[in-house]
Tab-separated table of C-alpha atoms and ligand atoms in Angstrom:
chain	number	residue	atom	x	y	z
A	1	UNK	CA	110.479	114.676	128.798
A	2	UNK	CA	113.190	112.277	129.935
A	3	UNK	CA	113.382	109.588	127.302
A	4	UNK	CA	113.375	110.292	123.550
A	5	UNK	CA	114.142	108.461	120.343
A	6	UNK	CA	115.503	109.484	116.986
A	7	UNK	CA	115.167	107.842	113.559
A	8	UNK	CA	115.915	108.374	109.878
A	9	UNK	CA	113.356	107.496	107.233
A	10	UNK	CA	112.828	107.477	103.450
A	11	UNK	CA	115.613	108.378	101.038
A	12	UNK	CA	118.887	108.978	102.941
A	13	UNK	CA	120.475	112.414	102.717
A	14	UNK	CA	123.957	113.663	103.551
A	15	UNK	CA	123.827	115.231	106.985
A	16	UNK	CA	121.459	112.706	108.568
A	17	UNK	CA	124.288	111.337	110.762
A	18	UNK	CA	125.215	114.845	111.899
A	19	UNK	CA	121.566	115.420	112.846
A	20	UNK	CA	121.441	112.167	114.861
A	21	UNK	CA	124.651	113.117	116.641
A	22	UNK	CA	123.233	116.530	117.505
A	23	UNK	CA	119.940	115.101	118.829
A	24	UNK	CA	121.896	112.646	120.999
A	25	UNK	CA	124.357	115.120	122.465
A	26	UNK	CA	121.823	117.956	122.967
A	27	UNK	CA	119.404	115.435	124.467
A	28	UNK	CA	122.060	114.199	126.954
A	29	UNK	CA	122.796	117.888	127.834
A	30	UNK	CA	119.086	118.219	128.613
A	31	UNK	CA	119.327	115.183	130.934
A	32	UNK	CA	117.386	113.002	128.508
A	33	UNK	CA	118.012	109.370	127.705
A	34	UNK	CA	118.228	108.978	123.921
A	35	UNK	CA	117.435	105.909	121.829
A	36	UNK	CA	118.036	105.316	118.158
A	37	UNK	CA	115.452	103.498	116.030
A	38	UNK	CA	117.129	101.195	113.476
A	39	UNK	CA	115.695	101.125	109.910
A	40	UNK	CA	113.100	103.905	110.071
A	41	UNK	CA	109.406	103.058	110.485
A	42	UNK	CA	110.214	99.388	109.704
A	43	UNK	CA	112.235	99.374	112.925
A	44	UNK	CA	109.729	101.421	114.832
A	45	UNK	CA	106.846	99.003	114.266
A	46	UNK	CA	108.927	96.076	115.736
A	47	UNK	CA	110.556	98.146	118.487
A	48	UNK	CA	114.075	98.015	117.102
A	49	UNK	CA	115.593	100.528	119.587
A	50	UNK	CA	119.239	101.014	120.560
A	51	UNK	CA	120.439	103.252	123.434
A	52	UNK	CA	122.745	106.032	122.218
A	53	UNK	CA	125.360	107.708	124.378
A	54	UNK	CA	127.733	110.483	123.372
A	55	UNK	CA	130.488	108.004	122.214
A	56	UNK	CA	127.995	106.002	120.149
A	57	UNK	CA	127.671	108.928	117.784
A	58	UNK	CA	131.408	109.686	117.532
A	59	UNK	CA	133.013	109.504	114.102
A	60	UNK	CA	129.795	109.880	112.108
A	61	UNK	CA	129.654	113.671	111.621
A	62	UNK	CA	131.513	113.461	108.306
A	63	UNK	CA	129.737	110.365	106.917
A	64	UNK	CA	126.949	110.374	104.373
A	65	UNK	CA	123.949	108.076	104.720
A	66	UNK	CA	122.536	107.079	108.085
A	67	UNK	CA	124.246	104.794	110.563
A	68	UNK	CA	120.798	103.990	111.972
A	69	UNK	CA	119.823	103.053	108.404
A	70	UNK	CA	116.722	104.104	106.584
A	71	UNK	CA	113.901	102.103	105.141
A	72	UNK	CA	110.588	102.367	103.361
A	73	UNK	CA	107.765	100.664	105.262
A	74	UNK	CA	104.306	100.249	103.643
A	75	UNK	CA	102.992	98.687	106.901
A	76	UNK	CA	103.404	101.991	108.726
A	77	UNK	CA	100.864	103.617	106.366
A	78	UNK	CA	98.199	101.372	107.913
A	79	UNK	CA	96.367	101.912	111.241
A	80	UNK	CA	97.668	98.558	112.398
A	81	UNK	CA	101.287	99.536	111.689
A	82	UNK	CA	100.913	102.853	113.486
A	83	UNK	CA	99.351	101.185	116.545
A	84	UNK	CA	102.246	98.724	116.647
A	85	UNK	CA	104.716	101.643	116.597
A	86	UNK	CA	102.853	103.436	119.386
A	87	UNK	CA	102.854	100.236	121.444
A	88	UNK	CA	106.642	99.789	120.929
A	89	UNK	CA	107.365	103.381	121.908
A	90	UNK	CA	105.207	103.179	125.052
A	91	UNK	CA	106.613	99.789	126.049
A	92	UNK	CA	110.096	101.385	126.089
A	93	UNK	CA	108.836	104.379	128.038
A	94	UNK	CA	109.784	106.725	125.221
A	95	UNK	CA	107.978	110.070	125.493
A	96	UNK	CA	109.061	111.884	122.351
A	97	UNK	CA	110.323	111.040	118.864
A	98	UNK	CA	112.462	112.885	116.288
A	99	UNK	CA	111.847	111.809	112.687
A	100	UNK	CA	114.592	112.876	110.200
A	101	UNK	CA	113.207	112.548	106.681
A	102	UNK	CA	111.373	113.918	103.688
A	103	UNK	CA	107.778	114.297	102.553
A	104	UNK	CA	106.641	110.687	103.072
A	105	UNK	CA	108.399	110.435	106.422
A	106	UNK	CA	106.782	113.611	107.679
A	107	UNK	CA	103.382	112.269	106.593
A	108	UNK	CA	104.268	109.380	108.909
A	109	UNK	CA	105.255	111.694	111.776
A	110	UNK	CA	102.015	113.645	111.312
A	111	UNK	CA	100.088	110.336	111.544
A	112	UNK	CA	101.775	109.548	114.895
A	113	UNK	CA	101.221	113.077	116.120
A	114	UNK	CA	97.494	112.886	115.295
A	115	UNK	CA	97.342	109.744	117.393
A	116	UNK	CA	98.609	111.809	120.343
A	117	UNK	CA	102.319	110.946	120.334
A	118	UNK	CA	104.776	113.864	120.687
A	119	UNK	CA	106.765	113.968	117.492
A	120	UNK	CA	109.088	116.541	115.923
A	121	UNK	CA	110.307	116.254	112.314
A	122	UNK	CA	113.606	117.348	110.876
A	123	UNK	CA	113.407	118.431	107.187
A	124	UNK	CA	115.723	116.150	105.316
A	125	UNK	CA	115.696	115.192	101.657
A	126	UNK	CA	117.977	115.925	98.718
A	127	UNK	CA	114.828	116.746	96.632
A	128	UNK	CA	114.083	119.939	98.591
A	129	UNK	CA	110.377	119.339	98.110
A	130	UNK	CA	109.291	119.683	101.721
A	131	UNK	CA	107.061	122.580	102.737
A	132	UNK	CA	108.316	124.249	105.950
A	133	UNK	CA	111.963	124.522	105.050
A	134	UNK	CA	113.363	126.652	102.249
A	135	UNK	CA	116.368	124.330	102.141
A	136	UNK	CA	116.330	120.764	103.474
A	137	UNK	CA	119.152	118.683	104.819
A	138	UNK	CA	121.309	117.074	102.083
A	139	UNK	CA	120.429	119.423	99.227
A	140	UNK	CA	123.634	121.439	99.324
A	141	UNK	CA	125.852	118.339	99.316
A	142	UNK	CA	123.877	116.676	96.529
A	143	UNK	CA	124.109	119.787	94.458
A	144	UNK	CA	127.872	119.859	94.858
A	145	UNK	CA	128.112	116.219	93.757
A	146	UNK	CA	125.939	117.054	90.716
A	147	UNK	CA	128.142	120.101	89.901
A	148	UNK	CA	131.300	118.077	90.009
A	149	UNK	CA	129.757	115.686	87.442
A	150	UNK	CA	128.458	118.558	85.250
A	151	UNK	CA	131.844	120.280	85.229
A	152	UNK	CA	133.490	117.037	84.082
A	153	UNK	CA	130.811	116.368	81.459
A	154	UNK	CA	131.247	119.854	80.103
A	155	UNK	CA	134.947	119.174	79.551
A	156	UNK	CA	134.350	116.068	77.458
A	157	UNK	CA	131.308	117.589	75.711
A	158	UNK	CA	133.465	120.522	74.555
A	159	UNK	CA	136.293	118.284	73.355
A	160	UNK	CA	133.879	116.375	71.129
A	161	UNK	CA	131.380	119.122	70.323
A	162	UNK	CA	128.554	117.143	71.867
A	163	UNK	CA	125.297	117.839	73.627
A	164	UNK	CA	124.725	116.039	76.930
A	165	UNK	CA	121.457	115.369	78.640
A	166	UNK	CA	122.202	114.990	82.352
A	167	UNK	CA	119.441	113.543	84.545
A	168	UNK	CA	119.361	114.445	88.251
A	169	UNK	CA	117.036	113.256	91.039
A	170	UNK	CA	113.745	114.892	91.898
A	171	UNK	CA	110.606	112.843	91.651
A	172	UNK	CA	108.141	115.695	91.644
A	173	UNK	CA	110.386	118.659	92.179
A	174	UNK	CA	112.803	120.386	89.847
A	175	UNK	CA	114.836	122.215	92.507
A	176	UNK	CA	118.019	120.171	92.058
A	177	UNK	CA	117.830	120.421	88.257
A	178	UNK	CA	117.167	124.153	88.310
A	179	UNK	CA	119.942	125.002	90.733
A	180	UNK	CA	122.393	122.618	89.035
A	181	UNK	CA	121.465	124.198	85.727
A	182	UNK	CA	122.214	127.669	87.049
A	183	UNK	CA	125.400	126.737	88.853
A	184	UNK	CA	126.636	124.418	86.099
A	185	UNK	CA	125.893	126.736	83.169
A	186	UNK	CA	123.353	124.539	81.421
A	187	UNK	CA	121.882	125.514	78.051
A	188	UNK	CA	118.443	124.146	79.110
A	189	UNK	CA	116.744	122.922	82.276
A	190	UNK	CA	113.722	120.621	82.272
A	191	UNK	CA	111.692	120.268	85.441
A	192	UNK	CA	108.424	118.520	86.361
A	193	UNK	CA	106.758	121.838	87.196
A	194	UNK	CA	107.074	123.237	83.650
A	195	UNK	CA	105.772	121.228	80.688
A	196	UNK	CA	108.566	121.242	78.066
A	197	UNK	CA	108.147	119.520	74.703
A	198	UNK	CA	111.285	117.883	73.249
A	199	UNK	CA	111.067	120.177	70.225
A	200	UNK	CA	111.633	123.132	72.563
A	201	UNK	CA	114.728	121.336	73.917
A	202	UNK	CA	115.888	120.677	70.349
A	203	UNK	CA	115.550	124.367	69.565
A	204	UNK	CA	117.697	125.299	72.600
A	205	UNK	CA	120.388	122.832	71.648
A	206	UNK	CA	120.323	123.909	67.997
A	207	UNK	CA	120.455	127.550	68.962
A	208	UNK	CA	123.529	126.934	71.163
A	209	UNK	CA	125.195	125.175	68.201
A	210	UNK	CA	124.364	128.081	65.889
A	211	UNK	CA	125.664	130.638	68.366
A	212	UNK	CA	129.043	128.891	68.101
A	213	UNK	CA	129.078	127.018	71.387
A	214	UNK	CA	131.176	123.860	71.418
A	215	UNK	CA	128.852	122.008	73.755
A	216	UNK	CA	125.255	122.085	75.033
A	217	UNK	CA	124.228	120.776	78.418
A	218	UNK	CA	120.615	119.939	79.258
A	219	UNK	CA	119.833	119.223	82.874
A	220	UNK	CA	116.638	117.311	83.374
A	221	UNK	CA	114.875	116.231	86.589
A	222	UNK	CA	113.995	112.521	86.714
A	223	UNK	CA	110.344	113.378	87.358
A	224	UNK	CA	109.963	115.522	84.184
A	225	UNK	CA	107.504	114.230	81.596
A	226	UNK	CA	110.396	113.862	79.193
A	227	UNK	CA	113.209	112.519	81.361
A	228	UNK	CA	116.654	111.625	79.948
A	229	UNK	CA	115.553	108.243	78.613
A	230	UNK	CA	112.519	109.680	76.850
A	231	UNK	CA	114.484	112.526	75.385
A	232	UNK	CA	117.102	110.144	74.123
A	233	UNK	CA	114.444	108.004	72.477
A	234	UNK	CA	112.826	111.081	70.956
A	235	UNK	CA	116.077	112.317	69.447
A	236	UNK	CA	117.338	108.853	68.512
A	237	UNK	CA	117.089	109.215	64.746
A	238	UNK	CA	117.489	112.941	64.706
A	239	UNK	CA	120.812	114.069	66.175
A	240	UNK	CA	121.485	116.243	63.057
A	241	UNK	CA	118.530	118.408	63.852
A	242	UNK	CA	120.378	119.283	67.097
A	243	UNK	CA	123.635	120.264	65.431
A	244	UNK	CA	125.546	118.298	68.090
A	245	UNK	CA	125.824	114.559	68.560
A	246	UNK	CA	123.963	113.579	71.770
A	247	UNK	CA	125.004	111.613	74.863
A	248	UNK	CA	123.023	110.887	78.012
A	249	UNK	CA	124.226	110.577	81.620
A	250	UNK	CA	121.871	109.577	84.429
A	251	UNK	CA	123.551	110.474	87.734
A	252	UNK	CA	121.269	108.333	89.952
A	253	UNK	CA	122.097	107.466	93.542
A	254	UNK	CA	125.620	108.826	93.362
A	255	UNK	CA	123.902	112.129	94.201
A	256	UNK	CA	122.710	110.824	97.573
A	257	UNK	CA	125.888	109.222	98.873
A	258	UNK	CA	128.127	112.319	99.171
A	259	UNK	CA	130.175	113.322	102.134
A	260	UNK	CA	128.186	116.071	103.851
A	261	UNK	CA	129.702	119.500	103.221
A	262	UNK	CA	130.095	122.259	105.808
A	263	UNK	CA	126.595	123.680	105.100
A	264	UNK	CA	124.821	120.377	105.721
A	265	UNK	CA	126.864	119.478	108.810
A	266	UNK	CA	126.064	122.828	110.378
A	267	UNK	CA	122.411	122.781	109.331
A	268	UNK	CA	122.062	119.260	110.683
A	269	UNK	CA	123.622	120.244	113.997
A	270	UNK	CA	121.246	123.187	114.335
A	271	UNK	CA	118.217	121.153	113.276
A	272	UNK	CA	119.071	118.446	115.813
A	273	UNK	CA	119.351	120.954	118.620
A	274	UNK	CA	116.082	122.679	117.592
A	275	UNK	CA	114.262	119.361	117.563
A	276	UNK	CA	115.337	118.444	121.082
A	277	UNK	CA	114.463	121.968	122.341
A	278	UNK	CA	110.987	121.679	120.739
A	279	UNK	CA	110.431	118.354	122.556
A	280	UNK	CA	111.683	119.876	125.811
A	281	UNK	CA	109.390	122.890	125.351
A	282	UNK	CA	106.435	120.602	124.718
A	283	UNK	CA	105.869	122.178	121.298
A	284	UNK	CA	105.434	118.994	119.276
A	285	UNK	CA	103.707	118.027	116.056
A	286	UNK	CA	106.045	120.441	114.253
A	287	UNK	CA	108.699	120.281	111.535
A	288	UNK	CA	112.068	121.903	112.158
A	289	UNK	CA	113.232	123.714	108.998
A	290	UNK	CA	115.017	126.822	107.815
A	291	UNK	CA	112.961	129.858	106.810
A	292	UNK	CA	114.621	133.188	105.968
A	293	UNK	CA	117.877	131.813	107.419
A	294	UNK	CA	116.271	131.149	110.765
A	295	UNK	CA	115.301	127.883	112.436
A	296	UNK	CA	111.508	127.579	112.191
A	297	UNK	CA	108.876	125.313	113.694
A	298	UNK	CA	105.994	124.641	111.274
A	299	UNK	CA	103.020	122.525	112.295
A	300	UNK	CA	103.074	119.105	110.668
A	301	UNK	CA	99.455	119.660	109.673
A	302	UNK	CA	100.529	122.706	107.604
A	303	UNK	CA	103.542	120.809	106.191
A	304	UNK	CA	101.313	117.979	105.030
A	305	UNK	CA	98.611	120.147	103.506
A	306	UNK	CA	100.872	122.382	101.435
A	307	UNK	CA	103.083	121.755	98.380
A	308	UNK	CA	106.349	123.617	98.002
A	309	UNK	CA	106.409	125.606	94.770
A	310	UNK	CA	109.340	126.476	92.559
A	311	UNK	CA	110.308	130.122	92.275
A	312	UNK	CA	109.318	131.325	88.791
A	313	UNK	CA	111.927	134.108	88.966
A	314	UNK	CA	114.661	131.478	89.290
A	315	UNK	CA	113.222	129.531	86.377
A	316	UNK	CA	113.429	132.713	84.282
A	317	UNK	CA	116.975	133.396	85.481
A	318	UNK	CA	118.086	129.924	84.407
A	319	UNK	CA	116.668	130.675	80.939
A	320	UNK	CA	118.300	134.101	80.660
A	321	UNK	CA	121.739	132.892	81.832
A	322	UNK	CA	121.749	129.972	79.370
A	323	UNK	CA	122.211	132.330	76.428
V	401	ADP	P1	110.681	110.369	101.962
V	401	ADP	O1	110.539	110.636	103.421
V	401	ADP	O2	112.126	110.384	101.499
V	401	ADP	O3	109.780	111.212	101.096
V	401	ADP	P2	108.983	108.015	101.399
V	401	ADP	O4	107.975	108.751	100.603
V	401	ADP	O5	109.479	106.752	100.803
V	401	ADP	O6	110.323	108.849	101.710
V	401	ADP	O7	108.342	107.699	102.836
V	401	ADP	C1	109.123	107.042	103.828
V	401	ADP	C2	108.198	106.221	104.690
V	401	ADP	O8	107.292	107.091	105.391
V	401	ADP	C3	107.270	105.232	103.960
V	401	ADP	O9	107.904	104.012	103.641
V	401	ADP	C4	106.204	105.007	105.034
V	401	ADP	O10	106.634	104.115	106.018
V	401	ADP	C5	106.090	106.411	105.638
V	401	ADP	N1	104.940	107.142	105.057
V	401	ADP	C6	104.893	107.688	103.847
V	401	ADP	N2	103.718	108.226	103.577
V	401	ADP	C7	102.944	108.013	104.713
V	401	ADP	C8	101.587	108.310	105.069
V	401	ADP	N3	100.773	108.939	104.226
V	401	ADP	N4	101.181	107.901	106.287
V	401	ADP	C9	101.989	107.265	107.130
V	401	ADP	N5	103.297	106.950	106.852
V	401	ADP	C10	103.775	107.308	105.667
V	402	F6P	O1	113.328	111.277	97.725
V	402	F6P	C1	114.696	111.223	97.469
V	402	F6P	C2	114.953	110.407	96.245
V	402	F6P	O2	116.399	110.352	96.083
V	402	F6P	C3	114.339	110.904	94.964
V	402	F6P	O3	114.961	111.950	94.368
V	402	F6P	C4	114.360	109.616	94.113
V	402	F6P	O4	113.346	109.637	93.157
V	402	F6P	C5	114.090	108.564	95.103
V	402	F6P	O5	114.503	109.088	96.377
V	402	F6P	C6	114.825	107.272	94.815
V	402	F6P	O6	114.398	106.292	95.685
V	402	F6P	P1	115.105	104.898	95.927
V	402	F6P	O7	116.293	105.136	96.756
V	402	F6P	O8	114.061	104.077	96.588
V	402	F6P	O9	115.515	104.417	94.580
């Protein structure tokens, strides 16, 4: 394989740039020509390629986001969009593609792979909801951004004897909320995987108040049935029942734009190398991820037919530690 391309797709994640840099430099080491695809699948369907040399990926290792930019592209979900992408790739003589992205993006790479094009995915999303990697690119940095916010909110919550509901990202997956809850010392964690009625949350807050705590923090995943906005509405007229006065903070996209930490820069560099090696070995149609601390290749077919589950032991730990 002599000519490959790399792209980022879906929600950006800290470490994407480090992964692009690694793909480019390892590819050059393997005597490959490397192209970047601008704007994810939206760029792929129109053949928006740019040649990348070692110097073109200088100065990006420490930057969040993706210098190739990311996009969401409904057209690529259609047969016509995928045929256009294949045409663009073949017209440029590109023989292999690395797709850095999350669940949706890897559904896209599987679609291309089923059409016979050699693709390798790199597991990248702050949600950590991708089967085939115990930890995905960007999660560690996002968690540290969340923790910084939680630590600050705890300070002001304690000064005013307040409860805070803090909403973090996670459309279908409570990983960020759960881990932020444990690392940030939350009194309650609410995730999409576990149905939690607001009255249960109220009991937790009330109980923290009665145990003499001067604050209560509830970390909720955005995809939970009762997210921050719904909890706020539920408790609107009833703060007294909680013991504490209540405030709500939705962290939003600030979680995605962090400067990648050491863990994500190193993971990205290893993932990039592994993706190029998989293309060079001719083992394509796989996702590069981390399993039991080792780089793993999982077939995209398996990635796309399995849902990552949350560890119930960790859910229990969060509950025990909140006392
Ligand atoms: P993420 O990769 O962060 O989960 P999305 O779910 O938004 O992000 O998906 C990113 C892009 O991947 C979509 O805009 C679309 O172009 C492509 N994609 C998503 N699902 C599919 C699918 N089932 N088939 C083909 N392409 C898909
Ligand atoms: O998939 C990553 C993610 O950050 C989710 O946690 C969040 O729900 C979504 O992307 C936000 O998407 P957008 O950037 O389109 O608002």
